[in-house]
């Protein structure tokens, strides 16, 4: 090939290379494929003979962009696996803009020309619009805010800050956030009300000096029943009948105060297992015997000159005269003293203790609750006068409305477990009992003593009593709101490696060596049933004593549970398997559980009051005991507070 013939070929080769290089680098055409390259080669097809012999494959070498691989000459430079971006709104809408392009345009950024979507590492070059720059637009003037309506103000504010009016999605998110914030506020208010309701009140011994406490404890140690001014038959019933040598702390403080002021209202608060039942029964029964003696001396001459009128005939055939002896103070369906307790089990327990005293003191004690048949309870109050009636609020209201029982002769009203009785469950029923007793005392112009007994002292109870009984005498012990000194307490936290039931089994395996009676507390009746079934499947002697169980079955289980362990239990089939009672808070209020050596809190209580009641089922009357709490994540805050108070030996709040 000579110089003349090679010159046109050189020009053709140079132009073709420039064209193909430009087509390879640019991303502006929608179809960068073999057809486009062939079209470009046809445009450069000259009529010179030497140019027609050029081959397309010889002029277009393969190139790699960032992948590190070598392609063959027939592969495309652009990858076709990335699809084109879809238009917004279909044909004729959005002018072919993509969602990403529209978003960038709103943000004031440059957009790229639509074409094949390549990842950044495969792009050849970046091309910008060739449009001339426009002058910056002036800011629009601030709109005038009209005085009428809040909508105009919101729109003006939105324009001023450069924001658009929120769309439907934005409004939904705002409403959801408002509802979430409102729910948080309601939950915080609920917690505050719960805390205020169950917060413990302060006592006179919380900030007392050690010297004064030492003097008080020394006086309590020197106290005896014989030096309190009790009647001989009452002292004999305590020492010989019950076997008590000296009074407990609460008895040494409460009994003398009640005897000195027999008709003033009294609030007696002491820790669980301290002997509060005798602290209020002894002065009440002592006062009843004193009233009988005073009435007998005053009416002696009148009884000798009067004619006897039979008022009633007892079950054993004895007649009760309306004018003889004690007829002025002892009448049919007119109890002289009423003791109100929250549960049926507590009715049986208090009645048993009162009858042991009445055997020597010669007083008639009757215990009535809703589980007793109606004809039986009617015969109890209608066949003979009742000196001490022990009942629940519901049963007493039934007797007053259906059986004609009246509180016109009642001189003593005792409310045991006052922190529970003033709760929402018993508050309305308790008012129906206290109101007529106070009304009769005011109309008949005779005194009536009201005694309120509790193991804890919530602020709500203190406010109610201060409002209804302004001159009430408050008697508390130095150990109030503190755990018992001989009680060992453990707090076990659940992690992801175990379950609550398995942790309860581990606690029982370690407890079987020393403890023969165990109480496990749950927060719900369903939880009690499930746990009792689970323990029985594991061959433990477990009984459910929640309110879902029949009354007769629960009474039998409690009677068997309250019995002291015997040799037969240790040598029987249940060696190493303690008798277990699974219960709700119904078993934490006032029940005598002296034989319980271990308390397990399967469900942690919701308040410090419930914690004190539950752990107070063991280590009673100076005995040793253990309490183990299983703590879930939601209970850690209250458990940490109680644990710190236990370690520091301070008052629980």
XYZ file of C-alpha atoms in Angstrom:
653
model
C 0.000 0.000 0.000
C 1.502 3.319 -1.048
C 1.387 6.590 0.790
C -1.602 7.932 -1.173
C -3.687 4.864 -0.549
C -2.739 4.594 3.116
C -3.644 8.192 3.954
C -7.436 7.784 3.550
C -7.293 4.542 5.541
C -5.418 6.300 8.300
C -8.021 9.056 8.405
C -10.842 6.495 8.430
C -9.204 4.523 11.208
C -8.686 7.661 13.309
C -12.288 8.851 12.876
C -13.671 5.386 13.652
C -11.569 5.092 16.787
C -12.749 8.534 17.975
C -16.362 7.656 17.306
C -16.198 4.287 19.018
C -14.288 5.733 21.987
C -16.946 8.403 22.415
C -19.728 5.816 22.183
C -17.967 3.623 24.742
C -17.417 6.341 27.311
C -20.765 8.075 27.150
C -23.849 6.855 29.015
C -26.174 9.145 27.150
C -27.682 6.721 24.696
C -30.332 4.255 25.834
C -29.093 1.361 23.658
C -25.337 0.831 23.826
C -25.207 -2.516 22.086
C -23.938 -4.183 18.968
C -26.615 -2.667 16.718
C -25.588 0.877 17.709
C -21.951 0.097 17.001
C -22.772 -1.349 13.574
C -24.827 1.773 12.797
C -21.832 3.932 13.709
C -19.556 1.856 11.456
C -21.950 2.215 8.530
C -21.886 5.981 8.913
C -18.104 5.891 8.481
C -18.236 3.582 5.415
C -16.192 5.401 2.712
C -16.121 4.407 -0.978
C -12.401 3.999 -0.923
C -11.366 0.450 -1.644
C -8.785 0.136 1.041
C -11.247 1.388 3.732
C -13.813 -1.301 2.937
C -11.510 -4.017 4.077
C -11.520 -2.822 7.700
C -13.221 -5.159 10.156
C -15.307 -3.928 13.056
C -14.045 -6.549 15.467
C -10.455 -5.557 14.717
C -11.091 -1.904 15.618
C -13.035 -2.405 18.935
C -10.891 -4.053 21.607
C -12.533 -5.250 24.849
C -11.912 -3.209 28.007
C -12.549 -3.934 31.693
C -13.759 -1.334 34.265
C -12.912 -2.179 37.801
C -13.650 -5.875 37.632
C -10.113 -7.098 36.909
C -11.324 -9.550 34.222
C -10.663 -9.696 30.477
C -13.608 -9.821 28.136
C -13.775 -11.143 24.622
C -14.210 -8.778 21.699
C -17.898 -9.585 21.248
C -18.986 -8.653 24.816
C -20.661 -5.359 25.636
C -18.921 -2.637 27.582
C -22.166 -1.835 29.467
C -23.801 -4.371 31.758
C -27.384 -5.210 30.867
C -28.318 -6.954 34.098
C -29.346 -3.637 35.719
C -32.862 -2.694 34.484
C -33.957 0.726 33.481
C -35.507 2.892 36.149
C -39.270 3.139 36.007
C -41.065 6.379 35.433
C -43.276 7.956 38.077
C -46.990 7.845 37.507
C -46.927 6.041 34.154
C -47.064 7.660 30.706
C -47.473 11.392 30.694
C -46.953 11.801 34.438
C -43.823 13.039 36.082
C -42.154 13.720 32.706
C -40.126 10.521 32.883
C -38.514 11.266 36.223
C -37.656 8.453 38.550
C -38.361 8.492 42.295
C -34.664 8.864 43.048
C -34.310 11.642 40.505
C -37.277 13.528 41.915
C -35.874 13.195 45.420
C -32.503 14.582 44.340
C -34.135 17.409 42.457
C -36.118 18.401 45.560
C -32.840 18.438 47.467
C -31.294 20.814 44.904
C -28.732 18.321 43.498
C -27.782 17.536 39.910
C -29.583 14.598 38.366
C -28.218 12.159 35.858
C -29.685 11.491 32.453
C -31.961 8.425 32.323
C -30.321 5.374 30.849
C -28.900 2.096 31.931
C -28.536 1.966 35.727
C -24.939 1.024 36.517
C -23.349 0.750 39.950
C -20.811 3.487 40.752
C -17.822 1.183 40.302
C -18.805 0.452 36.650
C -19.661 3.989 35.494
C -17.366 5.426 32.810
C -18.023 9.106 33.303
C -20.402 11.593 34.884
C -22.199 14.016 32.600
C -24.130 17.034 33.803
C -26.868 18.985 32.146
C -25.577 21.470 29.727
C -28.242 24.011 30.581
C -26.995 27.452 31.566
C -27.104 28.364 35.202
C -30.123 30.336 36.239
C -29.980 33.281 38.540
C -30.889 32.550 42.133
C -34.552 33.185 42.739
C -35.508 35.697 45.320
C -37.068 34.469 48.533
C -40.815 34.859 48.562
C -42.129 37.459 50.967
C -43.472 36.247 54.275
C -47.217 35.810 54.147
C -49.393 37.888 56.345
C -50.922 35.972 59.232
C -54.630 36.460 59.508
C -56.116 36.885 62.921
C -58.898 34.389 62.462
C -58.340 30.674 62.991
C -55.520 28.401 64.007
C -55.223 26.843 60.548
C -53.886 30.060 59.047
C -51.345 30.356 61.845
C -50.094 26.824 61.278
C -49.806 27.380 57.519
C -47.949 30.658 58.021
C -45.580 29.027 60.468
C -44.928 26.184 58.039
C -44.114 28.625 55.230
C -41.850 30.704 57.450
C -39.701 27.743 58.472
C -39.548 26.444 54.924
C -41.575 23.280 55.511
C -44.448 21.852 53.625
C -47.800 20.929 55.089
C -47.474 17.384 56.522
C -48.978 14.684 54.389
C -51.235 11.813 55.447
C -48.344 9.559 56.451
C -46.762 12.332 58.495
C -50.066 13.005 60.265
C -50.454 9.290 61.109
C -46.957 9.148 62.587
C -47.654 12.280 64.647
C -50.914 10.825 65.980
C -49.152 7.570 66.894
C -46.412 9.419 68.747
C -49.021 11.447 70.637
C -50.873 8.273 71.636
C -47.620 6.674 72.799
C -46.755 9.750 74.853
C -50.251 9.783 76.352
C -49.953 6.088 77.249
C -46.631 6.762 78.985
C -48.170 9.596 80.977
C -51.136 7.433 82.013
C -48.794 4.632 83.089
C -46.704 7.078 85.127
C -49.850 8.446 86.784
C -51.015 4.899 87.565
C -47.677 4.043 89.172
C -47.823 7.267 91.198
C -51.332 6.441 92.464
C -50.269 2.893 93.324
C -47.206 4.169 95.187
C -49.246 6.753 97.059
C -51.842 4.151 98.013
C -49.418 1.552 99.332
C -46.715 3.823 100.688
C -45.888 3.081 104.309
C -46.357 5.783 106.923
C -43.574 6.790 109.260
C -43.623 5.781 112.930
C -42.308 7.355 116.089
C -39.476 4.816 116.257
C -38.063 5.442 112.763
C -35.848 8.274 113.996
C -35.688 7.345 117.680
C -32.387 7.422 119.504
C -30.777 4.142 120.551
C -30.934 5.181 124.231
C -34.699 5.568 124.203
C -35.147 2.272 122.348
C -32.983 0.514 124.925
C -35.139 1.877 127.760
C -38.313 0.773 125.987
C -37.027 -2.756 125.346
C -35.928 -3.078 128.955
C -39.429 -2.122 130.115
C -40.933 -4.679 127.754
C -38.670 -7.451 129.094
C -39.809 -6.714 132.635
C -43.504 -6.776 131.738
C -45.743 -9.635 133.041
C -49.423 -10.501 132.615
C -49.903 -10.495 136.381
C -48.818 -6.831 136.669
C -51.035 -5.454 133.893
C -54.254 -5.228 135.943
C -55.993 -8.173 134.268
C -58.715 -10.166 135.955
C -57.633 -13.479 137.593
C -59.599 -15.684 135.190
C -58.001 -13.975 132.182
C -54.499 -14.380 133.621
C -55.232 -18.036 134.350
C -56.443 -18.567 130.785
C -53.242 -17.048 129.390
C -50.754 -18.833 131.626
C -52.435 -22.211 132.131
C -54.711 -22.489 129.121
C -52.387 -21.086 126.446
C -49.071 -21.561 128.229
C -47.789 -17.996 127.781
C -45.227 -16.999 130.396
C -44.584 -13.383 129.426
C -46.156 -10.977 126.940
C -44.617 -10.181 123.582
C -43.547 -6.721 122.521
C -46.896 -5.695 121.063
C -48.833 -7.268 123.956
C -46.749 -5.388 126.524
C -47.495 -2.107 124.742
C -51.129 -2.586 123.670
C -52.831 -4.390 126.594
C -52.036 -1.794 129.340
C -53.023 1.071 127.014
C -56.355 -0.566 126.162
C -57.116 -1.247 129.842
C -56.361 2.348 130.885
C -58.599 3.814 128.153
C -61.276 1.143 127.654
C -63.446 3.183 125.287
C -60.964 5.286 123.298
C -60.225 4.279 119.669
C -56.861 2.530 119.294
C -54.634 1.732 116.328
C -52.264 -1.170 117.049
C -49.592 -1.829 114.425
C -46.916 -4.513 114.835
C -44.937 -6.888 112.623
C -46.341 -10.267 111.641
C -45.965 -13.142 114.072
C -45.736 -10.871 117.122
C -48.949 -11.972 118.900
C -51.412 -9.274 117.827
C -54.432 -11.587 118.212
C -53.984 -11.849 121.973
C -53.074 -8.148 122.093
C -56.673 -7.219 121.196
C -58.596 -10.275 122.480
C -57.258 -10.077 126.048
C -58.365 -6.483 126.817
C -61.735 -6.990 125.066
C -62.591 -10.159 127.003
C -61.260 -8.668 130.228
C -63.552 -5.661 129.751
C -66.555 -7.922 129.028
C -66.028 -9.759 132.325
C -65.658 -6.448 134.142
C -68.938 -5.214 132.650
C -70.684 -8.370 133.860
C -69.407 -7.843 137.381
C -70.423 -4.175 137.439
C -73.863 -4.981 136.046
C -74.387 -7.787 138.592
C -73.568 -5.514 141.504
C -75.772 -2.690 140.259
C -78.848 -4.807 139.526
C -78.721 -7.147 142.508
C -81.636 -5.618 144.416
C -83.723 -5.159 141.292
C -83.262 -8.781 140.192
C -84.385 -10.094 143.617
C -87.710 -8.258 143.511
C -88.550 -8.820 139.841
C -90.412 -11.663 138.124
C -88.418 -13.797 135.691
C -89.536 -13.719 132.063
C -88.119 -16.385 129.765
C -86.488 -14.773 126.753
C -85.049 -17.883 125.052
C -84.379 -21.589 125.498
C -80.911 -22.856 124.630
C -80.126 -26.043 122.686
C -79.330 -27.988 125.873
C -82.668 -27.055 127.494
C -81.561 -24.154 129.668
C -83.751 -21.058 129.862
C -82.538 -17.487 129.497
C -84.459 -14.958 131.571
C -84.985 -11.425 130.364
C -84.826 -9.976 133.871
C -82.318 -12.202 135.603
C -78.643 -11.569 136.179
C -77.042 -10.213 133.032
C -80.173 -9.665 130.945
C -79.491 -5.949 130.701
C -76.251 -6.490 128.782
C -76.613 -10.009 127.316
C -79.425 -10.314 124.747
C -80.370 -12.607 121.870
C -78.999 -11.496 118.467
C -77.165 -8.654 120.177
C -73.405 -9.438 120.292
C -71.434 -7.555 122.918
C -68.158 -7.543 120.968
C -67.540 -7.976 117.225
C -64.212 -8.967 115.667
C -64.052 -8.450 111.868
C -61.408 -10.313 109.831
C -60.892 -10.528 106.035
C -60.981 -14.308 105.407
C -62.776 -17.493 106.494
C -59.522 -19.127 107.528
C -58.764 -16.244 109.858
C -62.256 -16.563 111.361
C -61.484 -20.146 112.390
C -58.064 -19.258 113.746
C -59.212 -16.319 115.898
C -62.263 -18.271 117.099
C -60.041 -21.125 118.256
C -57.829 -18.796 120.331
C -60.828 -16.934 121.782
C -62.539 -20.178 122.812
C -59.422 -21.346 124.634
C -59.646 -18.210 126.763
C -63.443 -18.430 127.147
C -63.285 -21.943 128.633
C -61.861 -20.409 131.799
C -63.310 -16.905 131.501
C -66.843 -18.247 130.855
C -67.739 -16.254 127.757
C -69.662 -17.401 124.687
C -67.642 -17.078 121.456
C -69.201 -17.651 118.001
C -67.420 -17.692 114.642
C -69.516 -17.154 111.491
C -68.519 -16.865 107.843
C -70.240 -17.251 104.482
C -69.279 -20.921 104.040
C -71.344 -21.962 107.067
C -74.922 -23.002 106.125
C -77.578 -20.402 106.806
C -79.610 -22.454 109.300
C -76.458 -23.236 111.292
C -75.375 -19.606 111.548
C -78.919 -18.573 112.481
C -79.073 -21.076 115.302
C -75.682 -19.867 116.597
C -76.883 -16.295 117.114
C -80.545 -17.016 117.964
C -80.376 -19.748 120.622
C -78.337 -17.822 123.209
C -76.663 -14.440 123.743
C -73.293 -13.994 122.053
C -70.452 -12.311 123.923
C -67.841 -12.297 121.130
C -68.857 -12.626 117.464
C -65.975 -13.285 115.046
C -66.963 -12.917 111.401
C -66.176 -11.485 107.990
C -67.788 -8.245 106.728
C -70.018 -10.040 104.224
C -71.300 -12.592 106.726
C -72.025 -9.886 109.315
C -73.985 -7.811 106.818
C -76.016 -10.906 105.935
C -76.797 -11.508 109.612
C -77.841 -7.884 110.073
C -80.085 -7.808 106.993
C -81.584 -11.330 107.070
C -81.310 -12.720 110.613
C -82.174 -9.625 112.638
C -78.758 -9.230 114.268
C -78.215 -5.732 115.676
C -75.211 -3.887 117.074
C -77.224 -2.003 119.681
C -75.484 -3.834 122.556
C -72.032 -3.859 120.983
C -69.396 -2.185 123.152
C -66.251 -3.325 121.320
C -65.553 -3.430 117.573
C -62.183 -4.832 116.429
C -61.016 -4.623 112.807
C -58.142 -7.045 112.259
C -55.820 -6.683 109.241
C -56.913 -3.063 108.833
C -54.570 -2.441 105.896
C -56.526 -5.066 103.950
C -59.967 -4.191 105.308
C -59.745 -0.558 104.210
C -58.826 -1.593 100.694
C -61.255 -1.299 97.769
C -62.478 -4.885 98.231
C -63.749 -4.418 101.811
C -64.044 -0.639 102.156
C -67.755 -0.386 101.295
C -68.711 -3.408 103.434
C -66.717 -2.122 106.384
C -68.567 1.197 106.270
C -71.896 -0.644 106.545
C -70.671 -2.197 109.797
C -68.938 0.752 111.429
C -71.692 3.279 110.685
C -74.510 1.565 112.685
C -72.166 0.779 115.583
C -71.215 4.441 115.886
C -74.836 5.513 115.432
C -76.089 3.254 118.266
C -73.322 4.459 120.558
C -74.291 8.060 119.895
C -78.070 7.549 120.228
C -77.924 5.392 123.366
C -75.240 7.611 124.898
C -72.942 4.751 125.774
C -69.297 4.266 124.827
C -68.116 1.884 122.121
C -64.442 1.152 121.637
C -62.998 0.737 118.123
C -59.687 -1.116 117.763
C -57.827 -1.344 114.455
C -55.007 -3.892 114.148
C -52.528 -4.190 111.313
C -49.124 -5.645 110.457
C -48.287 -2.618 108.301
C -49.288 1.017 108.399
C -50.071 2.461 104.951
C -50.542 6.205 104.631
C -54.045 5.748 103.216
C -55.175 3.913 106.364
C -53.643 6.582 108.595
C -55.482 9.333 106.701
C -58.825 7.520 106.926
C -58.502 6.855 110.650
C -57.355 10.387 111.432
C -60.381 11.707 109.562
C -63.001 9.409 111.126
C -61.415 9.088 114.595
C -59.528 12.306 115.378
C -58.648 11.251 118.956
C -57.325 7.791 118.058
C -54.360 6.444 120.049
C -51.602 5.073 117.830
C -49.545 2.182 119.255
C -46.639 0.873 117.186
C -43.647 -1.333 117.897
C -39.995 -0.478 117.145
C -39.810 -3.436 114.739
C -42.673 -2.223 112.529
C -41.913 -2.144 108.780
C -38.747 -4.138 109.326
C -38.179 -7.771 108.502
C -37.849 -10.174 111.374
C -34.346 -10.375 112.889
C -34.001 -14.181 112.649
C -35.163 -14.351 109.037
C -32.625 -15.240 106.327
C -33.590 -13.683 102.995
C -32.288 -14.512 99.525
C -33.011 -12.829 96.174
C -32.583 -14.915 93.008
C -32.748 -13.230 89.600
C -33.901 -15.115 86.520
C -31.652 -15.064 83.451
C -31.944 -16.712 80.066
C -30.338 -19.958 81.197
C -33.280 -21.190 83.292
C -37.011 -20.843 83.892
C -38.995 -19.842 86.934
C -40.317 -23.372 87.507
C -36.844 -24.881 87.259
C -35.468 -22.300 89.679
C -38.284 -23.130 92.110
C -37.334 -26.815 91.887
C -33.706 -25.985 92.605
C -34.742 -24.029 95.709
C -36.900 -26.928 96.905
C -34.069 -29.430 96.423
C -31.874 -27.372 98.721
C -34.681 -26.806 101.234
C -35.847 -30.391 101.808
C -33.039 -31.172 104.210
C -34.134 -28.790 106.981
C -37.654 -27.573 106.173
C -40.755 -29.721 106.541
C -43.394 -27.030 105.853
C -43.038 -24.598 102.946
C -45.357 -21.896 101.574
C -45.011 -20.766 97.952
C -46.738 -17.480 97.111
C -48.136 -16.614 93.679
C -49.858 -13.459 92.484
C -52.809 -15.127 90.732
C -55.044 -18.124 91.363
C -54.259 -19.568 87.941
C -50.541 -19.455 88.700
C -51.221 -21.310 91.964
C -53.051 -24.119 90.208
C -50.425 -24.513 87.481
C -47.540 -24.557 89.958
C -49.278 -27.027 92.288
C -49.906 -29.406 89.364
C -46.292 -29.070 88.228
C -44.936 -29.868 91.700
C -47.225 -32.884 92.072
C -45.918 -34.222 88.765
C -42.457 -33.913 90.277
C -43.666 -36.062 93.239
C -43.873 -33.242 95.781
C -46.629 -33.172 98.394
C -48.130 -29.853 97.236
C -51.622 -28.510 97.941
C -53.381 -25.525 96.409
C -55.080 -23.332 99.041
C -56.160 -20.457 96.790
C -59.771 -19.313 96.627
C -60.482 -21.453 93.542
C -60.361 -24.588 95.703
C -63.513 -25.742 97.497
C -63.859 -24.419 101.048
C -63.988 -27.856 102.651
C -60.947 -29.085 100.758
C -59.041 -25.918 101.602
C -59.953 -26.218 105.280
C -58.712 -29.814 105.385
C -55.484 -28.870 103.620
C -54.854 -25.979 106.031
C -55.567 -28.191 109.051
C -53.110 -30.821 107.832
C -50.585 -28.150 106.911
C -50.793 -26.467 110.335
C -50.027 -29.705 112.190
C -46.503 -30.008 113.517
C -44.300 -32.564 111.722
C -44.346 -35.961 113.415
C -42.049 -38.949 113.279
C -44.427 -40.676 110.946
C -43.930 -37.905 108.384
C -40.178 -38.359 108.473
C -40.388 -42.153 108.183
C -43.165 -42.235 105.619
C -43.168 -42.258 101.865
C -42.453 -38.540 101.609
C -38.973 -38.623 103.081
C -37.124 -35.572 101.795
C -40.320 -34.217 100.199
C -41.736 -31.417 102.363
C -45.411 -30.577 102.512
C -45.914 -27.513 100.342
C -48.817 -25.038 100.331
C -49.202 -22.949 97.163
C -51.269 -19.851 97.872
C -52.034 -16.270 96.978
C -51.998 -13.390 99.471
C -55.024 -14.955 101.181
C -52.555 -17.020 103.230
C -50.321 -14.047 104.065
C -52.870 -12.226 106.211
C -53.001 -13.295 109.829
C -52.860 -17.074 109.476
C -50.882 -18.861 112.178
C -48.030 -20.620 110.361
C -45.654 -21.293 113.225
C -44.456 -24.570 111.688
C -43.418 -22.986 108.389
C -39.658 -22.988 107.989
C -39.335 -21.599 104.459
C -41.278 -19.133 102.308
C -40.723 -18.980 98.542
C -41.963 -15.984 96.561
C -42.580 -17.616 93.177
C -44.184 -14.376 91.944
C -42.622 -11.291 93.472
C -45.181 -9.044 95.217
C -46.169 -5.677 93.815
C -45.729 -3.677 97.036
C -43.495 -3.666 100.083
C -46.601 -4.277 102.221
C -47.284 -7.604 100.520
C -43.610 -8.542 100.867
C -43.699 -7.969 104.635
C -46.872 -10.032 104.969
C -45.519 -12.927 102.915
C -42.113 -13.276 104.540
C -43.812 -12.877 107.916
C -45.285 -16.379 107.572
C -41.994 -17.780 108.867
C -39.553 -16.892 111.675
C -42.530 -16.227 113.940
C -42.428 -15.868 117.712
C -38.638 -15.811 117.813
C -38.099 -18.891 115.624
C -35.722 -19.090 112.668
C -36.880 -19.018 109.072
C -35.881 -18.464 105.463
C -37.421 -16.505 102.616
C -36.364 -16.883 98.968
C -37.568 -14.469 96.281
C -37.527 -15.314 92.564
C -37.173 -12.016 90.712
C -38.141 -11.422 87.100
C -36.989 -8.452 85.036
C -40.122 -6.398 85.715
C -39.698 -6.818 89.497
C -36.068 -5.774 89.802
C -36.697 -2.158 90.806
C -38.833 -2.978 93.866
C -36.681 -6.001 94.725
C -33.511 -3.905 94.687
C -35.092 -1.359 97.038
C -36.210 -4.082 99.468
C -32.862 -5.862 99.262
C -30.983 -2.668 100.118
C -33.287 -2.012 103.101
C -32.748 -5.577 104.339
C -28.966 -5.276 104.092
C -28.928 -1.934 105.901
C -31.559 -3.071 108.425
C -33.651 0.009 107.740
C -37.376 0.584 107.400
C -39.098 -0.516 104.195
C -40.930 2.312 102.433
